[in-house]
Amino acid sequence: MSEPVRSRGGFSRREFLKGSGAAAAATAVVGAPLVAPAEEATGLIRGAEEVTLQVNGKAHRVRIEPRTTLLEVLRYQLGLTGAKPVSADGCCGGSTVLLEGKPISAATTLALDCVGKQITTVEGLGAQDNVVQAFVHQDAMQCGFCTPGFVVAVKAFLKKHPYATEEEVREGLNGNLCRCGTYVNVVRAALEVVKGGRNG
Amino acid sequence: MKNFEYAAPRTEEEALALLAQRPDQTAVLAGGTDLVPLMKKMLVTPQRVVNIKNIDSLRGIHAHSQGVTIGAVTTLDQLLEAPELEPYPAVKQVIAKLGSLQLQCQMTLGGELCRRPQCWYFRNGYGLLGRRGQLVEQGDNRYHAILDNQGPAKFVSPSRLAPALIALGAVVRVAGPGQQETTVPVERLYRTPKDDHQRELTLSPAQLLTHVLPKLSQGTLNATYEVKHGTGPQPPLATASVALELDGSGVVRSARVVMGQVAPVPWRSREAEEVLVGQRIGYELAELAGAAAVAPATPLSQNQYKVQIAKTAVKRAVLLAAGLETGGL
C-alpha cells in the first residue's frame, strides 16, 4: 500500500480507520460490564467468570465464558487432553467424560452447567483401572484417538450392566465411533472385564 | 459459538421471568444435545440461555391415579429405569433404542420433544424450509417427508417420543408469563410451517414446557415399531406407535395410530384407525391398517422407499401391541 495521502486538514484514511477501530473497541469494553441492577438478582452471567470445577477429585479454579464447553476447559485450560474434539454434536463419543458418574459428551455440555458436579475424565481412571488394563491386554486400539472415549464409555456401561453379553456390549457402545475399526478388540476388552468380574 | 448471557434459575417463576424479558432472543437449555450443536454452528444465536436443569420441580416421575407426571428435565436413562413407565411399552421401546448411552444420560424428555429437525438443509444453514422447499424437492430428499409435504415444509418431525406419547393421549403442562398455565395435548405442540416466520413448534418462546402427562392406560395395549438402517444411534427411517383399547371379546373399541419420521409433524393416521376400530386384530387387519396409513402418501423424488417402510412399521406396531408375532427382527 502506498503512503497515505494527507488531506489538507492532516487527516488520512488510515488514521481515520485506526481511530474508529479503537473507538469501537472502547465501546465494546464499556458495553460489556454494564449490568442493569434489576437483573443482577437473577444470577445472570454475562462475560468471563471465575468458577470452581471438580475434576478427577480435585478442585480447579478456571475462568470461563458462558459459551465455553466442558471439553474446551478440560483440554485447553486444565491440560486434560484425553477427551477429544471430534464431532461438534457429540455423535462420535470421542469426548465422553463422566459427570456425576454418568457418561456424557463434553463437547455438547456447557462448562458452567458442570459447576458443583463431579467430573471424571479418562485421566481420572488411572493406568491401573481394570477397563484400561483390559484395553491394553486386548490391544483395543490402533491410532488411539477414539480410545479415551471408548474407555470411559465402557467403564460407565459396565457399571450399569456388569454381566453384559457381547450383543449388549455392542449395542451399549453404539455411541462411540472408531475410524480404524478396532471394534472387535474393544468388545473383547469389555468382555474381559465382565469375565474378570472386577468391574463396578 | 456466539457468546450469550447465562442463567441457571432454581424455580419455575425465576425461569419464566428470565424468558419473559426478551423471549425471541432467549433459548432454553436442558440436556444441550441439540441446542449446543445448533449454537456451535450459529444456526441459533440466542442472546440469553436459560438452563432449566437446576429447577427441582421439573424433575422426576410421579405416579398417580390418572397416570404419571414426568418432569421435563428428567433424563431418558431415568425414564428407562422407571417402574412407573411399565404400562407404557410404546414409550420404553423408543427410549431403549434412542441414541447412545451418552445421549440417553444427557437428553431430557422435554428437550427430546422440542428438538429441531435433522433435515440437512436446515442443519447446514439453508433455513428450515430451504428456499420454500425447493432445495429439498430438487436436492437430496431421501430422508424427507412422504406425507404432508405439498407445502414448503418437507423436513420430518425429529421427535422420537412424540408419536408414542400422542398415541397414549399424553398432554404437556406449559407455564407461561404471569402465572399462566395451560395443558396442551402433545399433538398440538407441532405444526407444519407455512412460511419462514413459523417454527415447527407451537410453543411461544416465552413459554416453558414443564411436565409431560401420559394418561393411565389401564388395559390399553400400546407399542412402537421403528425401522432403522443399522443399529447405530441415527434416526429411524419410519416409525409407528399404536394404542389399542379392546372390549371383552377382543374387538378394537378405539385405536390411535401415529407415525414418526414421515411428515413435518408426528402424523396421526385416522385412516388406519378407522380400519382397526370394530375389528379383531390379526395379520390381515394389520396389513390393511398399514396400507390405509400410507394411502395418502406423496413421496418425493428419492424417498419412494419410505412408503413401504412406513406401511410395514404400522403393520408391525399393531401386531406388537396386540402381542402377536411381528415377523420382523
Short mmCIF file of C-alpha atoms in Angstrom, two decimals:
data_model
loop_
_atom_site.label_atom_id
_atom_site.label_comp_id
_atom_site.label_asym_id
_atom_site.label_seq_id
_atom_site.Cartn_x
_atom_site.Cartn_y
_atom_site.Cartn_z
CA MET A 1 0.00 0.00 0.00
CA SER A 2 1.33 3.45 -0.88
CA GLU A 3 1.87 6.23 1.63
CA PRO A 4 -1.39 7.58 2.90
CA VAL A 5 -2.36 10.74 1.07
CA ARG A 6 -2.66 13.52 3.59
CA SER A 7 -5.58 15.78 3.08
CA ARG A 8 -5.48 19.47 3.91
CA GLY A 9 -6.53 19.07 7.49
CA GLY A 10 -3.79 16.48 8.21
CA PHE A 11 -6.38 13.75 8.03
CA SER A 12 -5.74 10.34 6.44
CA ARG A 13 -7.97 7.40 5.70
CA ARG A 14 -5.65 5.05 7.52
CA GLU A 15 -5.56 7.22 10.62
CA PHE A 16 -9.30 7.51 10.49
CA LEU A 17 -9.78 3.75 10.28
CA LYS A 18 -7.34 3.18 13.12
CA GLY A 19 -9.14 5.76 15.17
CA SER A 20 -12.61 4.42 14.52
CA GLY A 21 -11.44 0.89 15.29
CA ALA A 22 -10.14 1.99 18.64
CA ALA A 23 -13.39 3.81 19.31
CA ALA A 24 -15.38 0.70 18.51
CA ALA A 25 -13.20 -1.41 20.77
CA ALA A 26 -13.65 1.11 23.55
CA THR A 27 -17.41 0.97 23.13
CA ALA A 28 -17.33 -2.79 23.35
CA VAL A 29 -15.28 -2.70 26.55
CA VAL A 30 -17.60 -0.16 28.12
CA GLY A 31 -20.63 -2.07 26.87
CA ALA A 32 -19.68 -5.45 28.31
CA PRO A 33 -19.76 -4.90 32.08
CA LEU A 34 -22.92 -2.80 32.02
CA VAL A 35 -25.36 -4.71 34.20
CA ALA A 36 -28.79 -3.43 34.97
CA PRO A 37 -29.16 -3.70 38.76
CA ALA A 38 -32.61 -5.29 38.49
CA GLU A 39 -31.21 -8.23 36.54
CA GLU A 40 -28.31 -8.86 38.89
CA ALA A 41 -30.52 -10.73 41.33
CA THR A 42 -31.44 -13.42 38.80
CA GLY A 43 -27.85 -14.66 38.66
CA LEU A 44 -27.16 -13.79 35.04
CA ILE A 45 -23.60 -14.46 33.96
CA ARG A 46 -22.54 -12.18 31.13
CA GLY A 47 -18.82 -12.42 30.45
CA ALA A 48 -15.86 -14.44 31.67
CA GLU A 49 -16.36 -15.65 35.21
CA GLU A 50 -14.10 -17.46 37.65
CA VAL A 51 -15.64 -20.72 38.83
CA THR A 52 -14.53 -23.94 40.52
CA LEU A 53 -14.81 -27.25 38.69
CA GLN A 54 -14.38 -30.58 40.45
CA VAL A 55 -12.31 -32.62 38.02
CA ASN A 56 -10.97 -36.06 38.98
CA GLY A 57 -11.46 -35.35 42.66
CA LYS A 58 -9.60 -32.04 42.65
CA ALA A 59 -11.00 -28.51 42.68
CA HIS A 60 -9.76 -26.31 39.84
CA ARG A 61 -10.30 -22.56 39.56
CA VAL A 62 -10.95 -21.70 35.91
CA ARG A 63 -12.04 -18.56 34.10
CA ILE A 64 -14.76 -19.37 31.60
CA GLU A 65 -17.35 -17.67 29.45
CA PRO A 66 -20.96 -18.90 29.26
CA ARG A 67 -20.25 -20.34 25.80
CA THR A 68 -17.22 -22.37 26.90
CA THR A 69 -17.87 -26.08 26.63
CA LEU A 70 -16.65 -28.55 29.22
CA LEU A 71 -14.38 -30.09 26.59
CA GLU A 72 -12.66 -26.74 25.95
CA VAL A 73 -11.95 -26.22 29.65
CA LEU A 74 -10.64 -29.75 30.12
CA ARG A 75 -8.33 -29.64 27.11
CA TYR A 76 -7.18 -26.06 26.84
CA GLN A 77 -7.20 -24.87 30.45
CA LEU A 78 -6.61 -27.96 32.55
CA GLY A 79 -4.42 -29.82 30.06
CA LEU A 80 -6.55 -32.97 30.28
CA THR A 81 -6.38 -33.91 26.61
CA GLY A 82 -7.87 -37.41 26.92
CA ALA A 83 -11.34 -36.36 25.78
CA LYS A 84 -11.13 -35.50 22.09
CA PRO A 85 -12.85 -32.83 19.99
CA VAL A 86 -14.14 -34.97 17.15
CA SER A 87 -17.72 -34.09 16.35
CA ALA A 88 -19.49 -30.84 17.15
CA ASP A 89 -22.67 -32.63 18.13
CA GLY A 90 -21.10 -35.39 20.21
CA CYS A 91 -22.35 -38.16 17.92
CA CYS A 92 -19.00 -39.99 17.89
CA GLY A 93 -18.43 -40.31 21.64
CA GLY A 94 -14.84 -39.04 21.41
CA SER A 95 -15.41 -36.51 24.16
CA THR A 96 -17.09 -38.86 26.63
CA VAL A 97 -16.48 -37.99 30.29
CA LEU A 98 -18.35 -38.93 33.45
CA LEU A 99 -20.50 -36.23 35.01
CA GLU A 100 -21.73 -37.39 38.41
CA GLY A 101 -20.85 -40.91 37.27
CA LYS A 102 -22.91 -40.74 34.08
CA PRO A 103 -21.34 -40.74 30.63
CA ILE A 104 -21.96 -37.52 28.72
CA SER A 105 -20.45 -35.79 25.75
CA ALA A 106 -18.20 -32.96 26.97
CA ALA A 107 -18.44 -31.33 23.54
CA THR A 108 -22.14 -30.59 23.98
CA THR A 109 -22.04 -29.66 27.66
CA LEU A 110 -21.52 -26.10 28.81
CA ALA A 111 -18.79 -25.80 31.43
CA LEU A 112 -20.96 -23.53 33.60
CA ASP A 113 -23.51 -26.34 33.75
CA CYS A 114 -20.92 -28.54 35.48
CA VAL A 115 -20.16 -26.27 38.40
CA GLY A 116 -20.65 -28.18 41.62
CA LYS A 117 -20.72 -31.57 39.89
CA GLN A 118 -18.08 -34.31 39.93
CA ILE A 119 -16.33 -34.65 36.57
CA THR A 120 -14.20 -37.71 35.84
CA THR A 121 -12.09 -37.91 32.71
CA VAL A 122 -10.09 -40.83 31.36
CA GLU A 123 -7.07 -39.42 33.21
CA GLY A 124 -9.00 -39.79 36.45
CA LEU A 125 -9.45 -43.52 35.91
CA GLY A 126 -5.71 -44.07 36.04
CA ALA A 127 -3.44 -46.64 34.38
CA GLN A 128 -4.34 -49.40 36.86
CA ASP A 129 -8.05 -49.24 36.17
CA ASN A 130 -9.41 -52.63 35.15
CA VAL A 131 -11.00 -51.29 31.97
CA VAL A 132 -7.77 -49.54 30.96
CA GLN A 133 -5.84 -52.75 31.68
CA ALA A 134 -8.29 -54.80 29.61
CA PHE A 135 -7.81 -52.41 26.68
CA VAL A 136 -4.05 -52.98 26.96
CA HIS A 137 -4.39 -56.77 27.15
CA GLN A 138 -6.70 -56.94 24.16
CA ASP A 139 -4.77 -54.33 22.16
CA ALA A 140 -8.03 -52.45 21.72
CA MET A 141 -6.63 -49.51 19.79
CA GLN A 142 -4.98 -48.61 16.54
CA CYS A 143 -4.43 -44.88 16.18
CA GLY A 144 -5.85 -44.40 19.66
CA PHE A 145 -7.83 -41.24 19.01
CA CYS A 146 -11.18 -42.74 19.96
CA THR A 147 -9.75 -44.85 22.79
CA PRO A 148 -10.23 -42.43 25.74
CA GLY A 149 -13.88 -42.01 24.82
CA PHE A 150 -14.29 -45.75 24.48
CA VAL A 151 -12.61 -46.45 27.84
CA VAL A 152 -14.92 -44.03 29.67
CA ALA A 153 -17.97 -45.37 27.83
CA VAL A 154 -17.04 -48.99 28.62
CA LYS A 155 -16.48 -48.04 32.26
CA ALA A 156 -19.90 -46.40 32.50
CA PHE A 157 -21.66 -49.13 30.56
CA LEU A 158 -20.25 -51.99 32.63
CA LYS A 159 -21.04 -50.21 35.87
CA LYS A 160 -24.70 -50.34 34.84
CA HIS A 161 -24.56 -53.76 33.16
CA PRO A 162 -21.87 -55.77 34.96
CA TYR A 163 -22.92 -59.04 33.33
CA ALA A 164 -23.41 -57.77 29.79
CA THR A 165 -23.31 -60.16 26.87
CA GLU A 166 -21.42 -59.48 23.67
CA GLU A 167 -24.60 -58.33 21.97
CA GLU A 168 -25.41 -55.93 24.80
CA VAL A 169 -21.88 -54.55 24.77
CA ARG A 170 -22.11 -53.89 21.04
CA GLU A 171 -25.43 -52.12 21.40
CA GLY A 172 -24.43 -50.23 24.55
CA LEU A 173 -21.31 -48.82 22.91
CA ASN A 174 -23.02 -47.70 19.71
CA GLY A 175 -22.39 -44.05 20.62
CA ASN A 176 -18.64 -44.39 20.07
CA LEU A 177 -17.14 -44.46 16.61
CA CYS A 178 -13.71 -45.69 15.53
CA ARG A 179 -12.41 -44.94 12.05
CA CYS A 180 -9.73 -47.63 12.32
CA GLY A 181 -12.34 -50.27 13.11
CA THR A 182 -10.99 -51.68 16.35
CA TYR A 183 -14.48 -52.56 17.50
CA VAL A 184 -13.66 -56.27 17.67
CA ASN A 185 -10.91 -55.73 20.22
CA VAL A 186 -12.88 -53.12 22.17
CA VAL A 187 -15.71 -55.61 22.59
CA ARG A 188 -13.18 -58.26 23.65
CA ALA A 189 -11.74 -55.85 26.22
CA ALA A 190 -15.19 -55.11 27.63
CA LEU A 191 -15.97 -58.84 27.82
CA GLU A 192 -12.65 -59.48 29.57
CA VAL A 193 -13.75 -57.06 32.29
CA VAL A 194 -17.12 -58.83 32.51
CA LYS A 195 -15.45 -62.22 32.85
CA GLY A 196 -12.93 -60.91 35.36
CA GLY A 197 -15.83 -59.74 37.48
CA ARG A 198 -13.77 -56.83 38.69
CA ASN A 199 -15.84 -54.08 37.22
CA GLY A 200 -18.19 -51.76 39.05
CA MET B 1 -20.23 -20.16 19.34
CA LYS B 2 -21.58 -16.64 19.77
CA ASN B 3 -21.41 -15.62 23.39
CA PHE B 4 -24.56 -15.20 25.42
CA GLU B 5 -25.67 -14.40 28.91
CA TYR B 6 -26.39 -17.42 31.03
CA ALA B 7 -28.60 -18.11 33.98
CA ALA B 8 -29.47 -21.29 35.87
CA PRO B 9 -32.57 -20.43 37.89
CA ARG B 10 -33.81 -22.61 40.76
CA THR B 11 -37.54 -22.09 40.37
CA GLU B 12 -40.07 -22.03 37.55
CA GLU B 13 -41.00 -18.42 38.34
CA GLU B 14 -37.41 -17.27 38.01
CA ALA B 15 -37.06 -19.13 34.73
CA LEU B 16 -40.24 -17.58 33.32
CA ALA B 17 -39.10 -14.10 34.40
CA LEU B 18 -35.80 -14.66 32.59
CA LEU B 19 -37.63 -15.86 29.48
CA ALA B 20 -40.14 -13.01 29.52
CA GLN B 21 -37.66 -10.14 29.10
CA ARG B 22 -36.59 -10.89 25.52
CA PRO B 23 -38.32 -14.13 24.56
CA ASP B 24 -37.28 -14.08 20.91
CA GLN B 25 -33.61 -13.87 21.79
CA THR B 26 -33.67 -16.39 24.62
CA ALA B 27 -33.10 -20.13 24.38
CA VAL B 28 -33.99 -22.75 26.95
CA LEU B 29 -31.17 -25.17 27.72
CA ALA B 30 -31.87 -28.61 29.16
CA GLY B 31 -29.67 -31.55 28.12
CA GLY B 32 -27.88 -29.48 25.49
CA THR B 33 -27.59 -32.31 22.97
CA ASP B 34 -29.46 -30.26 20.37
CA LEU B 35 -29.10 -26.61 21.44
CA VAL B 36 -25.32 -26.65 21.92
CA PRO B 37 -24.55 -28.08 18.44
CA LEU B 38 -27.03 -25.59 16.92
CA MET B 39 -25.28 -22.72 18.73
CA LYS B 40 -21.86 -24.01 17.68
CA LYS B 41 -22.97 -23.91 14.06
CA MET B 42 -24.52 -20.45 14.67
CA LEU B 43 -27.86 -21.73 13.40
CA VAL B 44 -29.27 -20.48 16.66
CA THR B 45 -27.68 -17.39 18.19
CA PRO B 46 -29.56 -16.53 21.38
CA GLN B 47 -28.52 -13.55 23.48
CA ARG B 48 -29.58 -15.36 26.60
CA VAL B 49 -29.57 -19.03 27.54
CA VAL B 50 -31.67 -20.17 30.49
CA ASN B 51 -30.61 -23.52 31.91
CA ILE B 52 -33.66 -25.18 33.46
CA LYS B 53 -31.92 -28.33 34.72
CA ASN B 54 -31.49 -26.97 38.25
CA ILE B 55 -35.22 -26.49 38.79
CA ASP B 56 -36.28 -29.23 41.21
CA SER B 57 -39.98 -29.09 40.34
CA LEU B 58 -39.20 -30.03 36.72
CA ARG B 59 -37.51 -33.26 37.70
CA GLY B 60 -38.70 -36.76 38.48
CA ILE B 61 -41.55 -39.15 37.78
CA HIS B 62 -44.69 -39.25 39.92
CA ALA B 63 -47.36 -41.91 39.53
CA HIS B 64 -50.95 -41.00 40.45
CA SER B 65 -54.47 -42.23 39.72
CA GLN B 66 -54.74 -40.52 36.33
CA GLY B 67 -51.38 -41.76 35.06
CA VAL B 68 -47.91 -40.36 35.59
CA THR B 69 -46.45 -36.86 35.66
CA ILE B 70 -42.94 -36.65 34.28
CA GLY B 71 -40.80 -33.56 34.80
CA ALA B 72 -39.47 -32.08 31.58
CA VAL B 73 -35.80 -32.27 32.60
CA THR B 74 -35.97 -35.95 33.54
CA THR B 75 -33.27 -37.66 31.51
CA LEU B 76 -34.03 -40.59 29.24
CA ASP B 77 -31.92 -43.06 31.22
CA GLN B 78 -34.02 -42.24 34.28
CA LEU B 79 -37.18 -42.89 32.27
CA LEU B 80 -35.84 -46.20 31.02
CA GLU B 81 -35.31 -47.43 34.57
CA ALA B 82 -38.56 -46.06 35.99
CA PRO B 83 -41.04 -48.77 37.09
CA GLU B 84 -43.82 -46.15 36.74
CA LEU B 85 -43.47 -46.42 32.97
CA GLU B 86 -44.14 -50.18 32.81
CA PRO B 87 -47.70 -49.69 31.45
CA TYR B 88 -46.27 -47.69 28.55
CA PRO B 89 -44.18 -50.10 26.45
CA ALA B 90 -44.67 -47.76 23.47
CA VAL B 91 -42.50 -45.16 25.24
CA LYS B 92 -39.96 -47.56 26.70
CA GLN B 93 -39.39 -49.32 23.39
CA VAL B 94 -38.43 -45.96 21.86
CA ILE B 95 -36.10 -44.88 24.64
CA ALA B 96 -34.27 -48.20 24.67
CA LYS B 97 -33.28 -47.65 21.04
CA LEU B 98 -32.98 -43.87 21.18
CA GLY B 99 -29.42 -42.79 20.76
CA SER B 100 -26.31 -43.90 22.53
CA LEU B 101 -25.58 -44.36 26.22
CA GLN B 102 -24.21 -40.81 26.31
CA LEU B 103 -27.30 -39.33 24.65
CA GLN B 104 -29.64 -41.21 26.97
CA CYS B 105 -27.83 -39.87 30.03
CA GLN B 106 -27.81 -36.31 28.71
CA MET B 107 -31.03 -35.87 26.78
CA THR B 108 -34.15 -34.78 28.65
CA LEU B 109 -37.77 -35.64 27.91
CA GLY B 110 -38.76 -32.00 27.28
CA GLY B 111 -35.71 -31.45 25.11
CA GLU B 112 -36.49 -34.56 23.09
CA LEU B 113 -39.97 -33.25 22.35
CA CYS B 114 -38.69 -29.79 21.40
CA ARG B 115 -35.61 -30.63 19.37
CA ARG B 116 -35.20 -29.08 15.96
CA PRO B 117 -35.42 -31.09 12.71
CA GLN B 118 -32.42 -33.06 11.47
CA CYS B 119 -33.04 -32.02 7.82
CA TRP B 120 -29.59 -31.48 6.38
CA TYR B 121 -30.60 -28.30 4.57
CA PHE B 122 -31.71 -26.82 7.90
CA ARG B 123 -28.60 -28.06 9.73
CA ASN B 124 -26.35 -26.53 7.10
CA GLY B 125 -27.83 -23.07 7.24
CA TYR B 126 -30.37 -23.04 4.41
CA GLY B 127 -33.27 -22.42 6.75
CA LEU B 128 -35.98 -24.70 7.97
CA LEU B 129 -37.81 -24.66 4.64
CA GLY B 130 -34.76 -24.47 2.34
CA ARG B 131 -35.86 -21.80 -0.19
CA ARG B 132 -39.54 -22.59 0.21
CA GLY B 133 -38.94 -26.29 -0.18
CA GLN B 134 -37.12 -26.04 -3.50
CA LEU B 135 -33.80 -27.31 -2.15
CA VAL B 136 -35.40 -30.44 -0.80
CA GLU B 137 -37.58 -31.00 -3.82
CA GLN B 138 -34.70 -30.75 -6.28
CA GLY B 139 -31.95 -31.98 -4.00
CA ASP B 140 -31.24 -34.99 -1.84
CA ASN B 141 -34.52 -35.83 -0.15
CA ARG B 142 -34.07 -39.48 0.71
CA TYR B 143 -34.91 -38.94 4.40
CA HIS B 144 -37.60 -36.30 3.95
CA ALA B 145 -41.36 -36.35 4.32
CA ILE B 146 -43.71 -38.58 2.39
CA LEU B 147 -46.87 -37.14 3.95
CA ASP B 148 -48.00 -33.51 4.34
CA ASN B 149 -45.13 -32.46 2.08
CA GLN B 150 -47.04 -30.47 -0.54
CA GLY B 151 -46.33 -27.15 1.18
CA PRO B 152 -42.85 -25.62 1.58
CA ALA B 153 -42.06 -27.79 4.64
CA LYS B 154 -40.62 -31.14 3.68
CA PHE B 155 -38.49 -31.99 6.73
CA VAL B 156 -39.59 -34.74 9.10
CA SER B 157 -40.54 -34.19 12.71
CA PRO B 158 -37.43 -35.25 14.66
CA SER B 159 -39.01 -36.26 17.96
CA ARG B 160 -38.95 -40.00 18.57
CA LEU B 161 -41.10 -39.92 21.69
CA ALA B 162 -43.84 -37.65 20.34
CA PRO B 163 -45.58 -40.36 18.24
CA ALA B 164 -45.67 -42.72 21.23
CA LEU B 165 -46.93 -40.01 23.58
CA ILE B 166 -49.59 -38.89 21.11
CA ALA B 167 -50.78 -42.47 20.73
CA LEU B 168 -51.08 -42.63 24.51
CA GLY B 169 -53.08 -39.40 24.56
CA ALA B 170 -50.45 -37.56 26.61
CA VAL B 171 -50.70 -33.88 27.41
CA VAL B 172 -47.97 -31.44 28.45
CA ARG B 173 -48.17 -28.75 31.08
CA VAL B 174 -46.97 -25.42 29.75
CA ALA B 175 -46.17 -22.47 32.01
CA GLY B 176 -46.28 -19.02 30.52
CA PRO B 177 -45.67 -15.45 31.60
CA GLY B 178 -47.67 -14.15 34.57
CA GLN B 179 -48.61 -17.38 36.40
CA GLN B 180 -50.42 -18.52 33.27
CA GLU B 181 -50.58 -22.29 32.98
CA THR B 182 -52.13 -24.48 30.32
CA THR B 183 -52.25 -28.11 29.36
CA VAL B 184 -51.73 -28.88 25.70
CA PRO B 185 -52.08 -32.28 24.00
CA VAL B 186 -48.69 -33.37 22.67
CA GLU B 187 -50.26 -33.47 19.22
CA ARG B 188 -50.80 -29.71 19.32
CA LEU B 189 -47.16 -28.92 20.14
CA TYR B 190 -46.33 -29.37 16.47
CA ARG B 191 -47.40 -27.77 13.24
CA THR B 192 -46.32 -27.76 9.63
CA PRO B 193 -44.75 -24.34 8.98
CA LYS B 194 -46.27 -22.48 6.05
CA ASP B 195 -43.61 -19.76 5.77
CA ASP B 196 -40.19 -18.79 7.07
CA HIS B 197 -41.60 -16.98 10.10
CA GLN B 198 -43.21 -20.06 11.57
CA ARG B 199 -41.42 -22.59 13.68
CA GLU B 200 -42.40 -26.23 13.72
CA LEU B 201 -43.27 -25.88 17.42
CA THR B 202 -46.37 -24.04 18.55
CA LEU B 203 -44.96 -23.03 21.94
CA SER B 204 -44.18 -19.34 22.15
CA PRO B 205 -40.60 -18.53 23.16
CA ALA B 206 -41.80 -17.16 26.50
CA GLN B 207 -43.47 -20.44 27.40
CA LEU B 208 -41.87 -23.31 29.22
CA LEU B 209 -42.79 -26.98 28.81
CA THR B 210 -42.69 -28.17 32.43
CA HIS B 211 -44.27 -31.65 32.63
CA VAL B 212 -45.44 -34.46 30.39
CA LEU B 213 -48.51 -36.42 31.47
CA PRO B 214 -49.23 -39.71 29.69
CA LYS B 215 -52.74 -40.83 30.57
CA LEU B 216 -53.23 -44.00 32.56
CA SER B 217 -53.68 -46.74 30.04
CA GLN B 218 -55.35 -49.45 32.10
CA GLY B 219 -55.72 -52.32 29.69
CA THR B 220 -54.71 -50.21 26.73
CA LEU B 221 -52.35 -52.14 24.53
CA ASN B 222 -49.60 -50.00 23.10
CA ALA B 223 -46.39 -50.44 21.19
CA THR B 224 -43.92 -48.67 18.93
CA TYR B 225 -42.16 -50.18 15.97
CA GLU B 226 -39.19 -48.35 14.48
CA VAL B 227 -37.48 -49.27 11.23
CA LYS B 228 -33.81 -48.34 11.35
CA HIS B 229 -30.95 -48.71 8.94
CA GLY B 230 -28.33 -50.42 11.06
CA THR B 231 -28.11 -50.38 14.84
CA GLY B 232 -26.42 -47.04 15.47
CA PRO B 233 -27.89 -44.00 17.20
CA GLN B 234 -29.08 -42.43 13.95
CA PRO B 235 -32.79 -41.65 13.50
CA PRO B 236 -35.04 -44.38 12.11
CA LEU B 237 -36.43 -44.28 8.56
CA ALA B 238 -40.02 -44.55 9.72
CA THR B 239 -41.78 -45.41 12.96
CA ALA B 240 -45.29 -46.14 14.12
CA SER B 241 -46.85 -46.04 17.56
CA VAL B 242 -50.17 -47.70 18.22
CA ALA B 243 -52.52 -47.68 21.23
CA LEU B 244 -55.49 -50.05 21.19
CA GLU B 245 -58.43 -50.43 23.53
CA LEU B 246 -60.15 -53.77 23.21
CA ASP B 247 -63.51 -54.81 24.60
CA GLY B 248 -64.04 -58.12 26.42
CA SER B 249 -64.31 -60.16 23.25
CA GLY B 250 -61.12 -58.80 21.68
CA VAL B 251 -62.76 -56.34 19.32
CA VAL B 252 -60.98 -52.98 18.97
CA ARG B 253 -63.06 -50.29 20.69
CA SER B 254 -60.72 -47.42 19.96
CA ALA B 255 -57.36 -47.07 18.25
CA ARG B 256 -54.71 -44.43 17.81
CA VAL B 257 -52.07 -44.80 15.13
CA VAL B 258 -49.27 -42.23 14.94
CA MET B 259 -46.38 -42.37 12.51
CA GLY B 260 -42.99 -40.73 13.04
CA GLN B 261 -40.28 -39.60 10.59
CA VAL B 262 -42.75 -39.40 7.71
CA ALA B 263 -44.14 -35.84 7.90
CA PRO B 264 -43.23 -32.40 9.30
CA VAL B 265 -45.40 -33.30 12.30
CA PRO B 266 -45.94 -36.60 14.11
CA TRP B 267 -48.53 -37.99 11.70
CA ARG B 268 -51.77 -39.30 13.15
CA SER B 269 -53.37 -41.65 10.68
CA ARG B 270 -57.16 -41.51 11.06
CA GLU B 271 -57.41 -43.78 8.02
CA ALA B 272 -55.57 -46.59 9.78
CA GLU B 273 -57.57 -46.01 12.97
CA GLU B 274 -60.84 -46.38 11.05
CA VAL B 275 -59.67 -49.67 9.60
CA LEU B 276 -58.90 -51.05 13.08
CA VAL B 277 -61.98 -49.96 15.03
CA GLY B 278 -64.68 -52.61 15.34
CA GLN B 279 -62.43 -55.44 14.15
CA ARG B 280 -60.39 -58.21 15.71
CA ILE B 281 -56.62 -57.80 15.44
CA GLY B 282 -54.97 -60.19 13.04
CA TYR B 283 -52.33 -60.22 10.35
CA GLU B 284 -54.67 -59.23 7.56
CA LEU B 285 -56.20 -56.37 9.53
CA ALA B 286 -52.74 -55.07 10.48
CA GLU B 287 -51.74 -55.21 6.84
CA LEU B 288 -54.86 -53.27 5.84
CA ALA B 289 -54.17 -50.65 8.51
CA GLY B 290 -50.65 -50.19 7.16
CA ALA B 291 -51.93 -49.81 3.63
CA ALA B 292 -54.54 -47.28 4.76
CA ALA B 293 -51.91 -45.28 6.66
CA VAL B 294 -49.74 -44.73 3.58
CA ALA B 295 -52.57 -44.40 1.06
CA PRO B 296 -52.34 -40.56 1.10
CA ALA B 297 -48.52 -40.59 0.76
CA THR B 298 -46.93 -38.30 -1.83
CA PRO B 299 -43.28 -39.32 -1.90
CA LEU B 300 -40.55 -37.03 -3.24
CA SER B 301 -38.04 -37.97 -5.94
CA GLN B 302 -35.82 -40.14 -3.71
CA ASN B 303 -37.97 -41.38 -0.86
CA GLN B 304 -40.45 -43.67 -2.54
CA TYR B 305 -38.93 -46.47 -0.46
CA LYS B 306 -40.22 -44.87 2.75
CA VAL B 307 -43.81 -45.62 1.79
CA GLN B 308 -43.26 -49.37 2.09
CA ILE B 309 -41.26 -48.93 5.29
CA ALA B 310 -43.94 -46.76 6.92
CA LYS B 311 -46.59 -49.27 5.89
CA THR B 312 -44.65 -52.12 7.47
CA ALA B 313 -43.98 -50.05 10.61
CA VAL B 314 -47.72 -49.54 11.12
CA LYS B 315 -48.47 -53.22 10.48
CA ARG B 316 -45.85 -54.42 12.92
CA ALA B 317 -46.73 -51.83 15.60
CA VAL B 318 -50.34 -53.08 15.52
CA LEU B 319 -49.20 -56.70 15.82
CA LEU B 320 -46.69 -55.85 18.55
CA ALA B 321 -49.35 -54.01 20.56
CA ALA B 322 -51.68 -57.00 20.28
CA GLY B 323 -48.90 -59.31 21.39
CA LEU B 324 -48.67 -61.13 18.07
CA GLU B 325 -45.54 -62.17 16.24
CA THR B 326 -44.42 -59.29 14.00
CA GLY B 327 -42.47 -61.40 11.55
CA GLY B 328 -39.60 -58.88 11.65
CA LEU B 329 -36.43 -58.54 13.62
#
